[in-house]
PDB file of C-alpha atoms in Angstrom:
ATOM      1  CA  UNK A 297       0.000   0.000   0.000  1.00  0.00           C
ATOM      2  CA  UNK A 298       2.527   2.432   1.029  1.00  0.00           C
ATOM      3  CA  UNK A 299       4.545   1.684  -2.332  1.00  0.00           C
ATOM      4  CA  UNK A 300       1.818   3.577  -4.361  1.00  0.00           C
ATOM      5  CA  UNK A 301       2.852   6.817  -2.121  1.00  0.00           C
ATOM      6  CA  UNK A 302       4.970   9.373  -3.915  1.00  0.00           C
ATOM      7  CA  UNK A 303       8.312   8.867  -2.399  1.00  0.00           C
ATOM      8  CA  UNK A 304       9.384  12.036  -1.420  1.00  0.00           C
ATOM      9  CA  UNK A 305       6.538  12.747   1.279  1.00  0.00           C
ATOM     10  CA  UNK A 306       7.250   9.800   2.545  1.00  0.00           C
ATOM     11  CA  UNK A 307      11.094  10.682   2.841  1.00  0.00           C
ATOM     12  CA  UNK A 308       9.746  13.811   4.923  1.00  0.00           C
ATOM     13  CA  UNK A 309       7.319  11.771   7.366  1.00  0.00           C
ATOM     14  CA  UNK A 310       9.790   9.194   7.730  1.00  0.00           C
ATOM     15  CA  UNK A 311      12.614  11.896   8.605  1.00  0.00           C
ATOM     16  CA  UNK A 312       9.509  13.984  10.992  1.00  0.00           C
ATOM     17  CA  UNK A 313       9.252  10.135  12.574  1.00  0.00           C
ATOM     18  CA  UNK A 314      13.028  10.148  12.980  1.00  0.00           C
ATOM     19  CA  UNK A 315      12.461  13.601  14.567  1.00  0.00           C
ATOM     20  CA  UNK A 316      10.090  12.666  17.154  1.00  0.00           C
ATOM     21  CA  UNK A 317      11.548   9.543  18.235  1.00  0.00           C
ATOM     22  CA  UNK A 318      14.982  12.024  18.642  1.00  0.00           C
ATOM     23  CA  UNK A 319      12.884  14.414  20.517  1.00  0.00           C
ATOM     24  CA  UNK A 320      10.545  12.352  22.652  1.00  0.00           C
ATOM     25  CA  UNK A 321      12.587  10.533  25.416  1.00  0.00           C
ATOM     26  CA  UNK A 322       9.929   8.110  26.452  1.00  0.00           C
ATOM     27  CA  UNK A 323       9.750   4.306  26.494  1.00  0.00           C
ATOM     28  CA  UNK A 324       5.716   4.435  26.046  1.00  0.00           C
ATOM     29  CA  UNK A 325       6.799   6.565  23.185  1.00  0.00           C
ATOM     30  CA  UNK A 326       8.935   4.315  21.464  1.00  0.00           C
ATOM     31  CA  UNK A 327       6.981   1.396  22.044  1.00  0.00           C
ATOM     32  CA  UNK A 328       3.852   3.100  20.078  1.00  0.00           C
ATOM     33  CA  UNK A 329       6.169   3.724  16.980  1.00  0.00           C
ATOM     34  CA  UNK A 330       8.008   0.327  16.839  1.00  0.00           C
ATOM     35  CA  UNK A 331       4.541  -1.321  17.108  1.00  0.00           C
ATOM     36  CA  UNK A 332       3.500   0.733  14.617  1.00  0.00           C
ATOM     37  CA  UNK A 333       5.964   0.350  12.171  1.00  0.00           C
ATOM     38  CA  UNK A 334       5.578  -3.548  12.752  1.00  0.00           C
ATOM     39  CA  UNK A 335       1.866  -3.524  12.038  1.00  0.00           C
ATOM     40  CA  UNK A 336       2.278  -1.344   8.999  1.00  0.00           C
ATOM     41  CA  UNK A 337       5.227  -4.070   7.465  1.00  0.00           C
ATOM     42  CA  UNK A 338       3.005  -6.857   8.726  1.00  0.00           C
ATOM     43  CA  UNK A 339      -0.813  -5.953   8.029  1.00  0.00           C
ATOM     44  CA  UNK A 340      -0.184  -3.626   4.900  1.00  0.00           C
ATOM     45  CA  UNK A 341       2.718  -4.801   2.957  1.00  0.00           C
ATOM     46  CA  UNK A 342       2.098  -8.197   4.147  1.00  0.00           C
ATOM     47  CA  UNK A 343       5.639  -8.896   4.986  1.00  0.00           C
ATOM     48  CA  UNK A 344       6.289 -11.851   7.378  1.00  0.00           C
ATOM     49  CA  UNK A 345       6.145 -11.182  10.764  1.00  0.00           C
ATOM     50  CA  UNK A 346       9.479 -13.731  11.311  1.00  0.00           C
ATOM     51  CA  UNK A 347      10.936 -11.278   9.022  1.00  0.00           C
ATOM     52  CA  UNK A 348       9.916  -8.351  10.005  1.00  0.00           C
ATOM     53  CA  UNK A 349      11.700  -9.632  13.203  1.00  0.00           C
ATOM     54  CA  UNK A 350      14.944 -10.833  11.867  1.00  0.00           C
ATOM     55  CA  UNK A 351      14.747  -6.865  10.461  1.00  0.00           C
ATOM     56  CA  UNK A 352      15.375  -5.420  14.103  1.00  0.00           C
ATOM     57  CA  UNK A 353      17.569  -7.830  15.093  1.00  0.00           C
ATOM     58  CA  UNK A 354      20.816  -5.610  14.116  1.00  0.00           C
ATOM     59  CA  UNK A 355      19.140  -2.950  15.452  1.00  0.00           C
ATOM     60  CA  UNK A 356      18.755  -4.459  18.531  1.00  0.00           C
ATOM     61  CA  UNK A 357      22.147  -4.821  18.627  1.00  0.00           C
ATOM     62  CA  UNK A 358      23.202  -1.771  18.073  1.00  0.00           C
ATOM     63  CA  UNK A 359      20.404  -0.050  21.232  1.00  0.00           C
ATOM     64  CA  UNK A 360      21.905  -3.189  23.446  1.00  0.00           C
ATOM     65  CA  UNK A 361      25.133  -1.630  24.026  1.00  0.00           C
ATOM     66  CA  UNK A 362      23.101   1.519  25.287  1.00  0.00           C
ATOM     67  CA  UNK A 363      21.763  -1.211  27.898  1.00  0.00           C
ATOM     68  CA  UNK A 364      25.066  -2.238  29.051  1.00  0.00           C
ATOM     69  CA  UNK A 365      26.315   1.282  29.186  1.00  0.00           C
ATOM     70  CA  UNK A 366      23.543   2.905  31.486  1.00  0.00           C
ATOM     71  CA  UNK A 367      22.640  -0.172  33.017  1.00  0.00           C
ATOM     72  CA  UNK A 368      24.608  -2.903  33.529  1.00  0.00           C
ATOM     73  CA  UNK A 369      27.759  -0.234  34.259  1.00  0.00           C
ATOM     74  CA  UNK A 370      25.813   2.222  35.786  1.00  0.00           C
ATOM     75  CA  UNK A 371      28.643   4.237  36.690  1.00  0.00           C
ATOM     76  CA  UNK A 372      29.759   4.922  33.492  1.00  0.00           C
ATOM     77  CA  UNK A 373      26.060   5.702  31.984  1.00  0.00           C
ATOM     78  CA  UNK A 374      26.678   9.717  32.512  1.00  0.00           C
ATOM     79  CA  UNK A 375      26.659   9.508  28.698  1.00  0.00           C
ATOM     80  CA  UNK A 376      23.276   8.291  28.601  1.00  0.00           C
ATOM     81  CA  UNK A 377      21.785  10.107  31.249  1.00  0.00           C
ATOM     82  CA  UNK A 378      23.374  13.210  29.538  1.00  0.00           C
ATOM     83  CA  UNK A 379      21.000  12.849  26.651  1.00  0.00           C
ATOM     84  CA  UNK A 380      18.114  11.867  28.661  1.00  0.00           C
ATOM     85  CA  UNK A 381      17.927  15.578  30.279  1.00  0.00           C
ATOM     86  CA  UNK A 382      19.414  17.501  27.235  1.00  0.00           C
ATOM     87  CA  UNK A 383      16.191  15.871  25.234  1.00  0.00           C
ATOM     88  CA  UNK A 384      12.933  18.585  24.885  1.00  0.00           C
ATOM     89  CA  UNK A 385      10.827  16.608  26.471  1.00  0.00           C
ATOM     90  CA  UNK A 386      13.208  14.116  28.779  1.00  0.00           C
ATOM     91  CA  UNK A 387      12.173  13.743  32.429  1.00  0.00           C
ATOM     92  CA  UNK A 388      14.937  11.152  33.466  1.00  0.00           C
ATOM     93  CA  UNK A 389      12.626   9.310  34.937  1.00  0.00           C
ATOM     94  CA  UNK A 390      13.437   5.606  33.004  1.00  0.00           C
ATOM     95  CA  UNK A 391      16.054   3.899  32.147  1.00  0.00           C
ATOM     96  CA  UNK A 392      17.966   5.992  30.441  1.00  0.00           C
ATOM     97  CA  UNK A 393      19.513   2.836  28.310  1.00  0.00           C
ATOM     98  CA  UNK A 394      15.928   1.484  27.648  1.00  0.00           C
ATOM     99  CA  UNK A 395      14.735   4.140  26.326  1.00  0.00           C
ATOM    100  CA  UNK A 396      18.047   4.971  23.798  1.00  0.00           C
ATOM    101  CA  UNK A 397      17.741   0.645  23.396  1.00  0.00           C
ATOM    102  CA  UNK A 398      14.070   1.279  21.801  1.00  0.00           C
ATOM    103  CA  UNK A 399      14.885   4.624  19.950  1.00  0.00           C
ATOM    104  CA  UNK A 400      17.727   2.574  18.394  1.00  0.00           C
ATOM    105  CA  UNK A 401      14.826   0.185  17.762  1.00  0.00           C
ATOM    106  CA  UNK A 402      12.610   2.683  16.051  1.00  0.00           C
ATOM    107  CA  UNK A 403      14.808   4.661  14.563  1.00  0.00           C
ATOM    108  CA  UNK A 404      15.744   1.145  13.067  1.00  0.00           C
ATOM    109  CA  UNK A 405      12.156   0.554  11.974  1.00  0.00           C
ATOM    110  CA  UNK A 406      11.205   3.503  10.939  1.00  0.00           C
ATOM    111  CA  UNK A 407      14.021   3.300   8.296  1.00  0.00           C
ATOM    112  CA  UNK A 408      13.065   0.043   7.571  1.00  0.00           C
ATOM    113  CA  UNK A 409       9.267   0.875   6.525  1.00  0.00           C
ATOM    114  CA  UNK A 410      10.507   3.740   3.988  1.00  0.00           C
ATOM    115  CA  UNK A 411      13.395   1.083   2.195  1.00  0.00           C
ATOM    116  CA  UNK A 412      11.255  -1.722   2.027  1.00  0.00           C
ATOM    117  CA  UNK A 413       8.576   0.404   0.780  1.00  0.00           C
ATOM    118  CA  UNK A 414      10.287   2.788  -1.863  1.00  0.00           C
ATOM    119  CA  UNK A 415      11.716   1.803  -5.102  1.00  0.00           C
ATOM    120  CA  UNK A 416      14.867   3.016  -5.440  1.00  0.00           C
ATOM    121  CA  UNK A 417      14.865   4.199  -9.494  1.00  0.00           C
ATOM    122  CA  UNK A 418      11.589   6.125  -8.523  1.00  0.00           C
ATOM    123  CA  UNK A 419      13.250   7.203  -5.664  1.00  0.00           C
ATOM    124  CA  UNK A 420      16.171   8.738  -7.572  1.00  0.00           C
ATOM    125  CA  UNK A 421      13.651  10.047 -10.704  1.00  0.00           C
ATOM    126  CA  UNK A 422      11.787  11.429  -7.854  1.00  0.00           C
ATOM    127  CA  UNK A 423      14.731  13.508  -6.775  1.00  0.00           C
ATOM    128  CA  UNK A 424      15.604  14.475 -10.573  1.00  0.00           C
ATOM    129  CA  UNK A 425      12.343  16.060 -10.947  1.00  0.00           C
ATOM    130  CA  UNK A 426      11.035  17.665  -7.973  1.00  0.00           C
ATOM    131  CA  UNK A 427      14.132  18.286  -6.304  1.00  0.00           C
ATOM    132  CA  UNK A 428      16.674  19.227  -9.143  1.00  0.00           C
ATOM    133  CA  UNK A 429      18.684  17.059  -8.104  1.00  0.00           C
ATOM    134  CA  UNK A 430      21.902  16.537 -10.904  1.00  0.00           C
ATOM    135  CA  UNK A 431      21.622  13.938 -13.557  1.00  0.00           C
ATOM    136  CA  UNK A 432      25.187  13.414 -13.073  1.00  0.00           C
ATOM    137  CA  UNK A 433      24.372  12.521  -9.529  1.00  0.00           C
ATOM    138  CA  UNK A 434      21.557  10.887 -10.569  1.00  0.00           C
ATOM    139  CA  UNK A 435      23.042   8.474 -13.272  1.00  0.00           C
ATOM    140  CA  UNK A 436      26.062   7.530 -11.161  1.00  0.00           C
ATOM    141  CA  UNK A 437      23.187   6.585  -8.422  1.00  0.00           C
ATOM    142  CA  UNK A 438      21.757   4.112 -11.751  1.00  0.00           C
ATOM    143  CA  UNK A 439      24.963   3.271 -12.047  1.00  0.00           C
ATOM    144  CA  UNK A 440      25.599   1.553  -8.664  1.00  0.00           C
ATOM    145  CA  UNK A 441      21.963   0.039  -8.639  1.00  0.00           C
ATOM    146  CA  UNK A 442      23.061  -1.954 -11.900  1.00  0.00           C
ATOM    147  CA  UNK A 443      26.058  -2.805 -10.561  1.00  0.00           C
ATOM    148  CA  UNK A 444      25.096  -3.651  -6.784  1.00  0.00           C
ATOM    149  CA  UNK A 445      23.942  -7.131  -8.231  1.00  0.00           C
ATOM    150  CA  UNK A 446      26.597  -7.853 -10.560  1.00  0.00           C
ATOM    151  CA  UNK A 447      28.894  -7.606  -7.792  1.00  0.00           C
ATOM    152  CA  UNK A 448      26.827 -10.351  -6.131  1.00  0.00           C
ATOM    153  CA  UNK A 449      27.231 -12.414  -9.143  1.00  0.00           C
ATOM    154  CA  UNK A 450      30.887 -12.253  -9.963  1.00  0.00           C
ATOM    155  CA  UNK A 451      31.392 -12.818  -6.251  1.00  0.00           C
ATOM    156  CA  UNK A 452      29.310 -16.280  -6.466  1.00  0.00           C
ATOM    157  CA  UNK A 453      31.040 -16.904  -9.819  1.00  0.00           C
ATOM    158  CA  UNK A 454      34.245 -16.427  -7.720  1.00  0.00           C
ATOM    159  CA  UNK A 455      33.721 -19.008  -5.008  1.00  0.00           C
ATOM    160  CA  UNK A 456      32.369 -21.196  -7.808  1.00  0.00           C
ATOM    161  CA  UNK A 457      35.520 -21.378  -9.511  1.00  0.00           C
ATOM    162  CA  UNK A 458      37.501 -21.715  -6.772  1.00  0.00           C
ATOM    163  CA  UNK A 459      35.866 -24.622  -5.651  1.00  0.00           C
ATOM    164  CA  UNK A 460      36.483 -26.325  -8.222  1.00  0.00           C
ATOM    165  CA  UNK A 461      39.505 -26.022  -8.581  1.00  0.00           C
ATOM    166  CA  UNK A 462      40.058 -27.385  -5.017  1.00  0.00           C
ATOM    167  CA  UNK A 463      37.446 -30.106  -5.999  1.00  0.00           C
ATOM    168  CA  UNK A 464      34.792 -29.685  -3.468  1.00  0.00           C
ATOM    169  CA  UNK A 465      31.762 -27.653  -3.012  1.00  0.00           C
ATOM    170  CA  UNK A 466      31.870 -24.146  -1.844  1.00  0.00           C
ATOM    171  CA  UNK A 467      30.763 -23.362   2.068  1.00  0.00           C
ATOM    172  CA  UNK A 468      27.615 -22.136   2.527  1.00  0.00           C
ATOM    173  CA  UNK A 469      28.801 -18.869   4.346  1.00  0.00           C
ATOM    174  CA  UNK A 470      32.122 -17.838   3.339  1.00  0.00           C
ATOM    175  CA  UNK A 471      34.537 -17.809   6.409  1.00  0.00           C
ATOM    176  CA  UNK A 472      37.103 -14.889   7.361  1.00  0.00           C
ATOM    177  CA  UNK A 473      40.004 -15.790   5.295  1.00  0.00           C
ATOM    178  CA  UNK A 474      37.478 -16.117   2.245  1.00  0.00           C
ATOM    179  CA  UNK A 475      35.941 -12.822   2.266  1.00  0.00           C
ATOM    180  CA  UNK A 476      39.352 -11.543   2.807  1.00  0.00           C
ATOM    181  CA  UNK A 477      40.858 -13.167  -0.248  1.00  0.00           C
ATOM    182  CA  UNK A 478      37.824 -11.722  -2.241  1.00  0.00           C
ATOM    183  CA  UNK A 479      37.870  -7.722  -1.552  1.00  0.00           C
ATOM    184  CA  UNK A 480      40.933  -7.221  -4.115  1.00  0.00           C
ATOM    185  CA  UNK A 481      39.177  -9.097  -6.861  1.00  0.00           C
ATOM    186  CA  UNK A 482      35.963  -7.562  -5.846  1.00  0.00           C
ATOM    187  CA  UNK A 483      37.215  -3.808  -6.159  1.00  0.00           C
ATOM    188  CA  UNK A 484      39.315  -4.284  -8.814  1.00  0.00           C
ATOM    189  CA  UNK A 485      35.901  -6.081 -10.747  1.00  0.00           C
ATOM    190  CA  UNK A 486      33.835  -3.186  -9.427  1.00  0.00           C
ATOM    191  CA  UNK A 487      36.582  -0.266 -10.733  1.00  0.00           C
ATOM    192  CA  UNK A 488      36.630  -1.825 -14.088  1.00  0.00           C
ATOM    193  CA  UNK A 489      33.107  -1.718 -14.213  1.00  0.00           C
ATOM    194  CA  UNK A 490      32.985   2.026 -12.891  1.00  0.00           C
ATOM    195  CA  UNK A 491      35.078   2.816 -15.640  1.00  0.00           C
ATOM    196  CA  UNK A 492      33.527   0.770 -18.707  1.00  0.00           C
ATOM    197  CA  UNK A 493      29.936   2.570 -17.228  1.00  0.00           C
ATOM    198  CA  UNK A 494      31.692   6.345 -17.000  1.00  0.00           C
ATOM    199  CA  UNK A 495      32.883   5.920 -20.641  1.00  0.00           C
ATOM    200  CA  UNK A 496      29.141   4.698 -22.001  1.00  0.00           C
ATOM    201  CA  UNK A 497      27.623   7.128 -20.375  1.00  0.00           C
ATOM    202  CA  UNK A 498      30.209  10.085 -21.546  1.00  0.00           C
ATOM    203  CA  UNK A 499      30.087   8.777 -25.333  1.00  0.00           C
ATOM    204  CA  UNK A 500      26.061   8.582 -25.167  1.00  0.00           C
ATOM    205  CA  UNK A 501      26.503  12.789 -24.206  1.00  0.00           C
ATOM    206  CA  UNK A 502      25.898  12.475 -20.452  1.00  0.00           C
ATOM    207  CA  UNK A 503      27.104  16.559 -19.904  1.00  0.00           C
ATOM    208  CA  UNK A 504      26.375  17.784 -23.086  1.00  0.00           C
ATOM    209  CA  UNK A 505      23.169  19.741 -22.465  1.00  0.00           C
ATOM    210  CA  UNK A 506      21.846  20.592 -18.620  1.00  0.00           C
ATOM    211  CA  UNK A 507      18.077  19.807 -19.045  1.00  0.00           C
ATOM    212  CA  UNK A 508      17.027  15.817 -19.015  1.00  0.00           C
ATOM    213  CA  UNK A 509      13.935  14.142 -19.829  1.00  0.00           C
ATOM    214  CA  UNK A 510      13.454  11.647 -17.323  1.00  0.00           C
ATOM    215  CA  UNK A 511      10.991   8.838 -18.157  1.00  0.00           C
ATOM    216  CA  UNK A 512       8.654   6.822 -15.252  1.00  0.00           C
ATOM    217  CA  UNK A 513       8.943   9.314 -12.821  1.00  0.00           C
ATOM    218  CA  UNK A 514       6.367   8.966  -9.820  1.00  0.00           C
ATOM    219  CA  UNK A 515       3.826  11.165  -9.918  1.00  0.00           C
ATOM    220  CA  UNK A 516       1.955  13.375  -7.473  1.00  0.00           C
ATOM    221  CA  UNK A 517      -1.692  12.451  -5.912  1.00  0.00           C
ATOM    222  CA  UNK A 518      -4.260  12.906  -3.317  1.00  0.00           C
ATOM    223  CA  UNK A 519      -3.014  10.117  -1.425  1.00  0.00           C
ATOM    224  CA  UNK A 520       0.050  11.667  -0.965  1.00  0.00           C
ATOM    225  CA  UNK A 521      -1.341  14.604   1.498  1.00  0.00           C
ATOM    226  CA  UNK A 522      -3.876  11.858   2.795  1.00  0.00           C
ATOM    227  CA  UNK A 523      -0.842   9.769   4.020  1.00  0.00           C
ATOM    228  CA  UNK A 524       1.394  13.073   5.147  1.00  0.00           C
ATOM    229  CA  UNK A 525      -1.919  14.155   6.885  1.00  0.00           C
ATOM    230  CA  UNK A 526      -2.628  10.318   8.657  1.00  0.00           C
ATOM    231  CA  UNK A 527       1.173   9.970   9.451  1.00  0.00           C
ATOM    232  CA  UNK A 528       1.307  13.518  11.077  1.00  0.00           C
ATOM    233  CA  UNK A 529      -2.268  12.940  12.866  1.00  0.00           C
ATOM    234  CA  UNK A 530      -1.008   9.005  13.822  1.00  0.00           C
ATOM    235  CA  UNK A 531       2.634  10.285  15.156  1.00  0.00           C
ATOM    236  CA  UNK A 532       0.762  13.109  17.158  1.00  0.00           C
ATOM    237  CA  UNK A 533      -1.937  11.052  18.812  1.00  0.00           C
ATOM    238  CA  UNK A 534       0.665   8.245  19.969  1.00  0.00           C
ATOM    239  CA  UNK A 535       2.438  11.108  21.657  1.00  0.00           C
ATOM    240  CA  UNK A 536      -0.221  12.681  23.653  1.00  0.00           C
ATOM    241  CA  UNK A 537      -1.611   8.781  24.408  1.00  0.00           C
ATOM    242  CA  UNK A 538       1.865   7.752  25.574  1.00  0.00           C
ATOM    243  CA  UNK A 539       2.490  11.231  27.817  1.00  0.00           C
ATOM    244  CA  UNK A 540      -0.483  10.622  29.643  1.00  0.00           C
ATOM    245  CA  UNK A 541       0.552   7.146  30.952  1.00  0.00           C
ATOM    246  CA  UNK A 542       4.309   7.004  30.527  1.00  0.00           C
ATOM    247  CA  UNK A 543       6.336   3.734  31.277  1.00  0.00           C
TER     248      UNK A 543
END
């Protein structure tokens, strides 16, 4: 559902989210827009909810050190408690390391929902047109979306080949010494293809004339302001629920 929304009001209510999870210091808070976010992956896009899941694992991760900071060494949390009463509307009443563990969370999520959720050549066509941004810019960003998965190719063609020259079959994850033996061939594949892609696109006339035609580009609609205008109302109304019976 949220695919048919022009991408760049989403950008803005995903970066007002980001805002008010910044701004709000509250667990309740926090809560409200991971659960959120979750229902809107699960119920809407119809993701599945064990991989929705798997999604904030490495986000997790990242919050859990705030945990261990503020309160498993709780005398080294002045860090955390720091940003707990510099925050508008902090009252260092929690955990300060909860509460950074689930803004880590929904920070996390709310990223999530606008990736999984945008497509990135609209995305970029979005910014040509609307936002100027420069086709130089813009082509390079083609560019690396073409090449993203030939680099996953030629690395699988990689491991192929060396397996078989040792005669057995290639691990299933790569281990340490493998990934390290692959980053030279990788870059030097991924430089040659840079280069091949920066002369195409200079002998097809690339900066010969400022103004582009750009084809596909995602249009405006109503149900652009009516998602800016539910977002807004949504992110609002979790706030005053959650202030009135904080965590």
């Amino acid at each position: 559902m949220l695919k048919t929304v022009h991408p760049l009001p989403k950008l803005i209510v995903a970066l007002v989210w980001l805002a008010g999870s910044i701004a709000v210091f509250d667990a309740s808070f926090q809560i409200a827009m991971i659960l959120t976010c979750v229902t809107v992956l699960v119920l809407l896009e119809r993701l599945s909810p064990v991989f929705v899941l798997a999604l904030m694992v490495p986000f997790a991760l990242f919050g859990a050190g705030f945990i261990t900071t503020s309160v498993l060494f709780r005398q080294e949390s002045e860090f955390a408690v720091q940003m707990a009463q510099e925050t508008p509307f902090g009252d260092g009443r929690l955990q300060a390391g909860i509460v950074l563990f689930l803004r880590a969370v929904a920070c996390g999520m709310v990223s999530a929902v606008f990736v999984l959720t945008t497509d990135p050549g609209g995305f970029v066509k979005a910014l040509m047109v609307n936002w100027r941004l420069s086709p130089r810019v813009g082509y390079a960003l083609f560019a690396a979306l073409q090449l993203v998965p030939d680099l996953a190719s030629e690395l699988q063609q990689m491991r192929l080949a060396r397996a078989m020259r040792r005669g057995a079959l290639p691990r299933r994850i790569p281990g340490p010494i493998e990934v390290g033996s692959l980053v030279v061939p990788l870059i030097a594949y991924a430089i040659r293809r840079a280069g091949d892609t920066a002369l195409a696109m200079e002998s097809r006339g690339l900066g010969a004339s400022p103004r582009r035609t750009v084809i596909g580009a995602p249009a405006s609609s109503k149900r652009d302001a009516i998602f800016c205008f539910v977002a807004s109302v949504w992110l609002l109304s979790i706030h005053w629920l959650t202030s009135r019976a904080p965590l």
